[in-house]
Short mmCIF file of C-alpha atoms in Angstrom, two decimals:
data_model
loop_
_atom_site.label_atom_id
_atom_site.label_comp_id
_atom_site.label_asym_id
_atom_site.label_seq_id
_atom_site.Cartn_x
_atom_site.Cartn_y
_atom_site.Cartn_z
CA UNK A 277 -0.39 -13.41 3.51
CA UNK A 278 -1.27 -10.54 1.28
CA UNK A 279 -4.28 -9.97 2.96
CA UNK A 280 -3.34 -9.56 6.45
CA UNK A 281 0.48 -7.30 4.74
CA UNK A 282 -2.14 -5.04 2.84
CA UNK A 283 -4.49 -4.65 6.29
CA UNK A 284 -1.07 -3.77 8.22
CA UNK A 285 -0.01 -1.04 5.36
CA UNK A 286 -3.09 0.50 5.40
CA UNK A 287 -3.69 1.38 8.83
CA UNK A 288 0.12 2.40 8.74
CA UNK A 289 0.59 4.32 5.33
CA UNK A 290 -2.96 6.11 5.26
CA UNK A 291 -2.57 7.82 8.60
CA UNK A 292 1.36 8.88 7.08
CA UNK A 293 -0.12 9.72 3.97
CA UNK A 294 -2.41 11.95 5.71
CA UNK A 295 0.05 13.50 7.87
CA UNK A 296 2.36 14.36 4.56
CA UNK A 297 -0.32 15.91 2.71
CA UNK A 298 -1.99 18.25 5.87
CA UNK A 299 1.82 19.32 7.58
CA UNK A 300 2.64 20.35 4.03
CA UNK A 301 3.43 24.41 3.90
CA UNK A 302 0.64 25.99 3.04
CA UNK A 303 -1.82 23.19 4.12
CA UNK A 304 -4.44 22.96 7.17
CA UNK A 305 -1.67 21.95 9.50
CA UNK A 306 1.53 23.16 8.34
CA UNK A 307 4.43 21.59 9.97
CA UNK A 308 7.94 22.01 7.90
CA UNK A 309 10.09 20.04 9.72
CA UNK A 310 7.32 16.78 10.78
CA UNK A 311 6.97 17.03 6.91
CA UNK A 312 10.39 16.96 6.09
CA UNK A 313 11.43 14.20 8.20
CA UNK A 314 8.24 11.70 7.35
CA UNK A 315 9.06 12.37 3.90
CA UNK A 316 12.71 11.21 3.97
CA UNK A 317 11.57 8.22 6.05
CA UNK A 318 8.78 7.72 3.31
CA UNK A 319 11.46 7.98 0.44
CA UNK A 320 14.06 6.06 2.39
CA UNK A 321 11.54 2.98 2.60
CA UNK A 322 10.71 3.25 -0.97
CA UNK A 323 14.18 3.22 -1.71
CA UNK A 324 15.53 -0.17 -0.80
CA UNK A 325 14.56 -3.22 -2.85
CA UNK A 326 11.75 -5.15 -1.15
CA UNK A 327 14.51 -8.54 -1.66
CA UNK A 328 17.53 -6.57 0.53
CA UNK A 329 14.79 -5.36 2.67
CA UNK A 330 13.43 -8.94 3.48
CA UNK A 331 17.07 -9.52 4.45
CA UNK A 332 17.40 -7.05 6.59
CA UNK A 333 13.99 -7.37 8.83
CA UNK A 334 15.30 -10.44 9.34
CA UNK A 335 16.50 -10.29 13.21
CA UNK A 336 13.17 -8.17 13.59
CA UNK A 337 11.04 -10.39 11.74
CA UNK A 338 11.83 -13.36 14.12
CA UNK A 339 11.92 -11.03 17.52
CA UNK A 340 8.49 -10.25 16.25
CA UNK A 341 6.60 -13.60 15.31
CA UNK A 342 9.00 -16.16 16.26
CA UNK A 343 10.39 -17.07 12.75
CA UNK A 344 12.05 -15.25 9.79
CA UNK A 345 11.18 -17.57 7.14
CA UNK A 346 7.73 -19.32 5.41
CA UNK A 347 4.42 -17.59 5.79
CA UNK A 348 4.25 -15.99 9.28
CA UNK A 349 7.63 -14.32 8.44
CA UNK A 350 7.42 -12.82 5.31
CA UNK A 351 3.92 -10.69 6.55
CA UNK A 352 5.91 -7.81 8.50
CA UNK A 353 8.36 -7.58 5.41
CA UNK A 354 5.55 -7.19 3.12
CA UNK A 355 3.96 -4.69 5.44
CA UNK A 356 6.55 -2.74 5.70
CA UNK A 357 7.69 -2.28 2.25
CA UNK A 358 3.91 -1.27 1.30
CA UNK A 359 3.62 0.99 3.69
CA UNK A 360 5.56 3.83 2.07
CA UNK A 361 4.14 3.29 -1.03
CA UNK A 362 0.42 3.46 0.56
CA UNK A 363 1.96 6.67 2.02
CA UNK A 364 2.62 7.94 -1.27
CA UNK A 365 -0.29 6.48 -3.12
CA UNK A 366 -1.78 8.82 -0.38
CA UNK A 367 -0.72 11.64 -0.45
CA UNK A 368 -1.00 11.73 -4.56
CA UNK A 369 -4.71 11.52 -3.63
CA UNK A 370 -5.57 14.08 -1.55
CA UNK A 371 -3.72 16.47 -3.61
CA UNK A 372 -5.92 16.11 -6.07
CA UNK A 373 -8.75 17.43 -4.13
CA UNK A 374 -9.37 21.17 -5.18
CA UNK A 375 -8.42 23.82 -2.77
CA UNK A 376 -11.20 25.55 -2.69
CA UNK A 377 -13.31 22.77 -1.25
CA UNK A 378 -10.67 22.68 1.88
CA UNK A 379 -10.71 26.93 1.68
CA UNK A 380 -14.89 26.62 2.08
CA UNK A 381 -14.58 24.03 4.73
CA UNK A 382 -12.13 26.38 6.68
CA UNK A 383 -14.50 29.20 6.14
CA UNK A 384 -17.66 27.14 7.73
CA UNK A 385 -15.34 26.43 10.81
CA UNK A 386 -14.08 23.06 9.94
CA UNK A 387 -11.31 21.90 12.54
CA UNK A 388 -8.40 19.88 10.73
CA UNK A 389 -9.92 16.22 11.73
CA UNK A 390 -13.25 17.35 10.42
CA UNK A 391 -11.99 18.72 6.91
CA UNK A 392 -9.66 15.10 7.03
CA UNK A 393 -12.35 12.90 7.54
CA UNK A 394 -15.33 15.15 5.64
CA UNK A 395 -13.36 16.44 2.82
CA UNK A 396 -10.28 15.11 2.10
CA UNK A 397 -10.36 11.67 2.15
CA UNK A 398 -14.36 11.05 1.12
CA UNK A 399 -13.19 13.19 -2.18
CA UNK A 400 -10.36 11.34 -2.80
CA UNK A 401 -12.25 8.36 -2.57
CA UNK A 402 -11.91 6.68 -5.71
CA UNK A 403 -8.21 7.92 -6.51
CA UNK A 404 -7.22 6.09 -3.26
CA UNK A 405 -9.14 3.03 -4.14
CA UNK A 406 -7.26 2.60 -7.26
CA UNK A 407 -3.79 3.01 -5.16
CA UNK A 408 -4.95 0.38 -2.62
CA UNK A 409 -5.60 -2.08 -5.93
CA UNK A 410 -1.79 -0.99 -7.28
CA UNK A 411 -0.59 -1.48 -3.44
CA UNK A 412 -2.05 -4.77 -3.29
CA UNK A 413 -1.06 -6.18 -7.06
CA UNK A 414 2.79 -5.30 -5.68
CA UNK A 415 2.34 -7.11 -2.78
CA UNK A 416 1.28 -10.08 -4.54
CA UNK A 417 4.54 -9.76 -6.75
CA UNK A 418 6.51 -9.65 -3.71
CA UNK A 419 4.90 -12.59 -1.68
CA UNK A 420 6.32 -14.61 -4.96
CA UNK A 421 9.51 -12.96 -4.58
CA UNK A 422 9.60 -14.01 -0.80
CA UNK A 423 8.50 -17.32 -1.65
CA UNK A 424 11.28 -17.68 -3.44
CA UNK A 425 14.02 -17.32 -0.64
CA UNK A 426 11.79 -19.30 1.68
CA UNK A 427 8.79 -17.13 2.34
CA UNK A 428 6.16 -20.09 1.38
CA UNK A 429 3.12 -19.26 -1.24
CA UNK A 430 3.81 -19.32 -4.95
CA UNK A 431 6.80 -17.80 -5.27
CA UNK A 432 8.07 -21.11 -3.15
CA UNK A 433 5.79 -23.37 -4.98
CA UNK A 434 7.14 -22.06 -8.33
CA UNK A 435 10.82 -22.14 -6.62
CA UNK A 436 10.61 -26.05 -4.99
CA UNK A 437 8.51 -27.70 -7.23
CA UNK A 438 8.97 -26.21 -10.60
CA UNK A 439 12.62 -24.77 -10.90
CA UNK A 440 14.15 -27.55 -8.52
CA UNK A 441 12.69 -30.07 -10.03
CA UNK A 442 12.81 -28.83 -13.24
CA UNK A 443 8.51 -28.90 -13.75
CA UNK A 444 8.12 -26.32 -16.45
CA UNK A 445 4.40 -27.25 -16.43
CA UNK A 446 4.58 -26.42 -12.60
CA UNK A 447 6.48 -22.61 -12.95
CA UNK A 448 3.80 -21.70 -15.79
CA UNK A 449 0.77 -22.90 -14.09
CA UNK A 450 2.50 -20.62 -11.20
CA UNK A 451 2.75 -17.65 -13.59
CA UNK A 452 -1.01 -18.25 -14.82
CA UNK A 453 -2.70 -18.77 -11.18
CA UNK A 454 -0.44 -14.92 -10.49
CA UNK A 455 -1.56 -13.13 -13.46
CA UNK A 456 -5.16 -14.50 -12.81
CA UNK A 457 -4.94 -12.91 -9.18
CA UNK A 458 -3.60 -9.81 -10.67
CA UNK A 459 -6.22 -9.58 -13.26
CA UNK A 460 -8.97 -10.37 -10.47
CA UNK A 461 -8.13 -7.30 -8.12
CA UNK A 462 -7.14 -5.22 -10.78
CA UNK A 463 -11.39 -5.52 -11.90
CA UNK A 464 -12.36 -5.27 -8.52
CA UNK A 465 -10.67 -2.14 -7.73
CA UNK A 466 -11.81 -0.36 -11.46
CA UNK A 467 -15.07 -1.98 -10.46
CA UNK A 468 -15.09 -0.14 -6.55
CA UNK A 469 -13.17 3.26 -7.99
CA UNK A 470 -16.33 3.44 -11.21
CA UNK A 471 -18.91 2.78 -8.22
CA UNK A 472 -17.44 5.09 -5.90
CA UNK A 473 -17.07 8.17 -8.72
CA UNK A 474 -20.48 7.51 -9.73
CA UNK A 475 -21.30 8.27 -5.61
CA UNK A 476 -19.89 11.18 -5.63
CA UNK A 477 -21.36 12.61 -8.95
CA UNK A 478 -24.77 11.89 -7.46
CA UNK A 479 -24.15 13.80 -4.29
CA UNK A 480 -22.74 16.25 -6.41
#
């Protein structure tokens, strides 16, 4: 469920990302008004707790996979409320590259997708990494948050077997198994970032 809400925000909220940092004024592609209106839809999204959100998708949830509730349903949800964060997480990044990289890629003749895909994004490298690790540590805090109003996984373990039934042993053996995810792709995405920042010093 995480897995397949974190694919789904990606190949959403990177291309948006992109698209706020390059239609920024001043930028490769500067575009006031396209960056004006993706960033109030960006801070709109991040704006509206991921529980009323889950809510609200709803009707669109079911049009969409056939149910609103348990696994299948809670995906799109999750997708969508992690997509304006990856947006964010983003654009963060790829402000951080130094201008003068972009300025000397102009100057060779560069066209915008080549000083995206060349420049931008293999620089940023790392600092994305690390957002896609925070992205997908949310998302496994709000797949227990579904779970809890029906969206199956642990959150609806923890909920049905645990609080119902009144199985302390079950809601803390809940609580360990999250933390242990959480600690898991926490390492793995220090682990990636370190690796990737020691690629780019070497090609440095």
């Amino acid at each position: 469920m995480v897995g397949l809400s974190l694919a789904i925000a990606l190949a959403v909220g990177v291309p948006l990302g992109v698209l706020l940092v390059v239609t920024a004024p001043g930028h490769i592609l500067p575009r006031q008004t396209l960056n004006a209106i993706l960033g109030s839809i960006v801070n709109t999204g991040r704006s509206i707790p991921f529980v009323i959100l889950l809510f609200l998708l709803m009707p669109v949830t079911k049009i969409l996979v056939g149910v609103s509730i348990g696994t299948r349903g809670a995906i799109f949800p999750l997708a969508v409320a992690a997509v304006p964060f990856v947006a964010r997480v983003v654009e963060n990044s790829l402000q951080e590259v130094d201008p003068g990289v972009i300025e000397a890629a102009e100057s060779m003749g560069a066209s915008p997708v080549q000083i995206i895909t060349k420049v931008l994004l293999p620089e940023s490298w790392p600092a994305l990494l690390l957002g896609f690790t925070l992205t997908a540590i949310n998302l496994v805090g709000y797949s227990a948050m579904a779970g809890a109003i029906g969206g199956g996984g642990l959150g609806d373990i923890a909920i049905r077997y645990g609080y119902q039934r009144f199985r302390n042993d079950v809601l803390l053996e809940t609580v360990v198994i999250l933390i242990i995810l959480v600690q898991i792709t926490q390492s793995l995405g220090n682990h990636l970032a370190l690796k990737a920042s020691k690629g780019q010093r070497r090609l440095d």
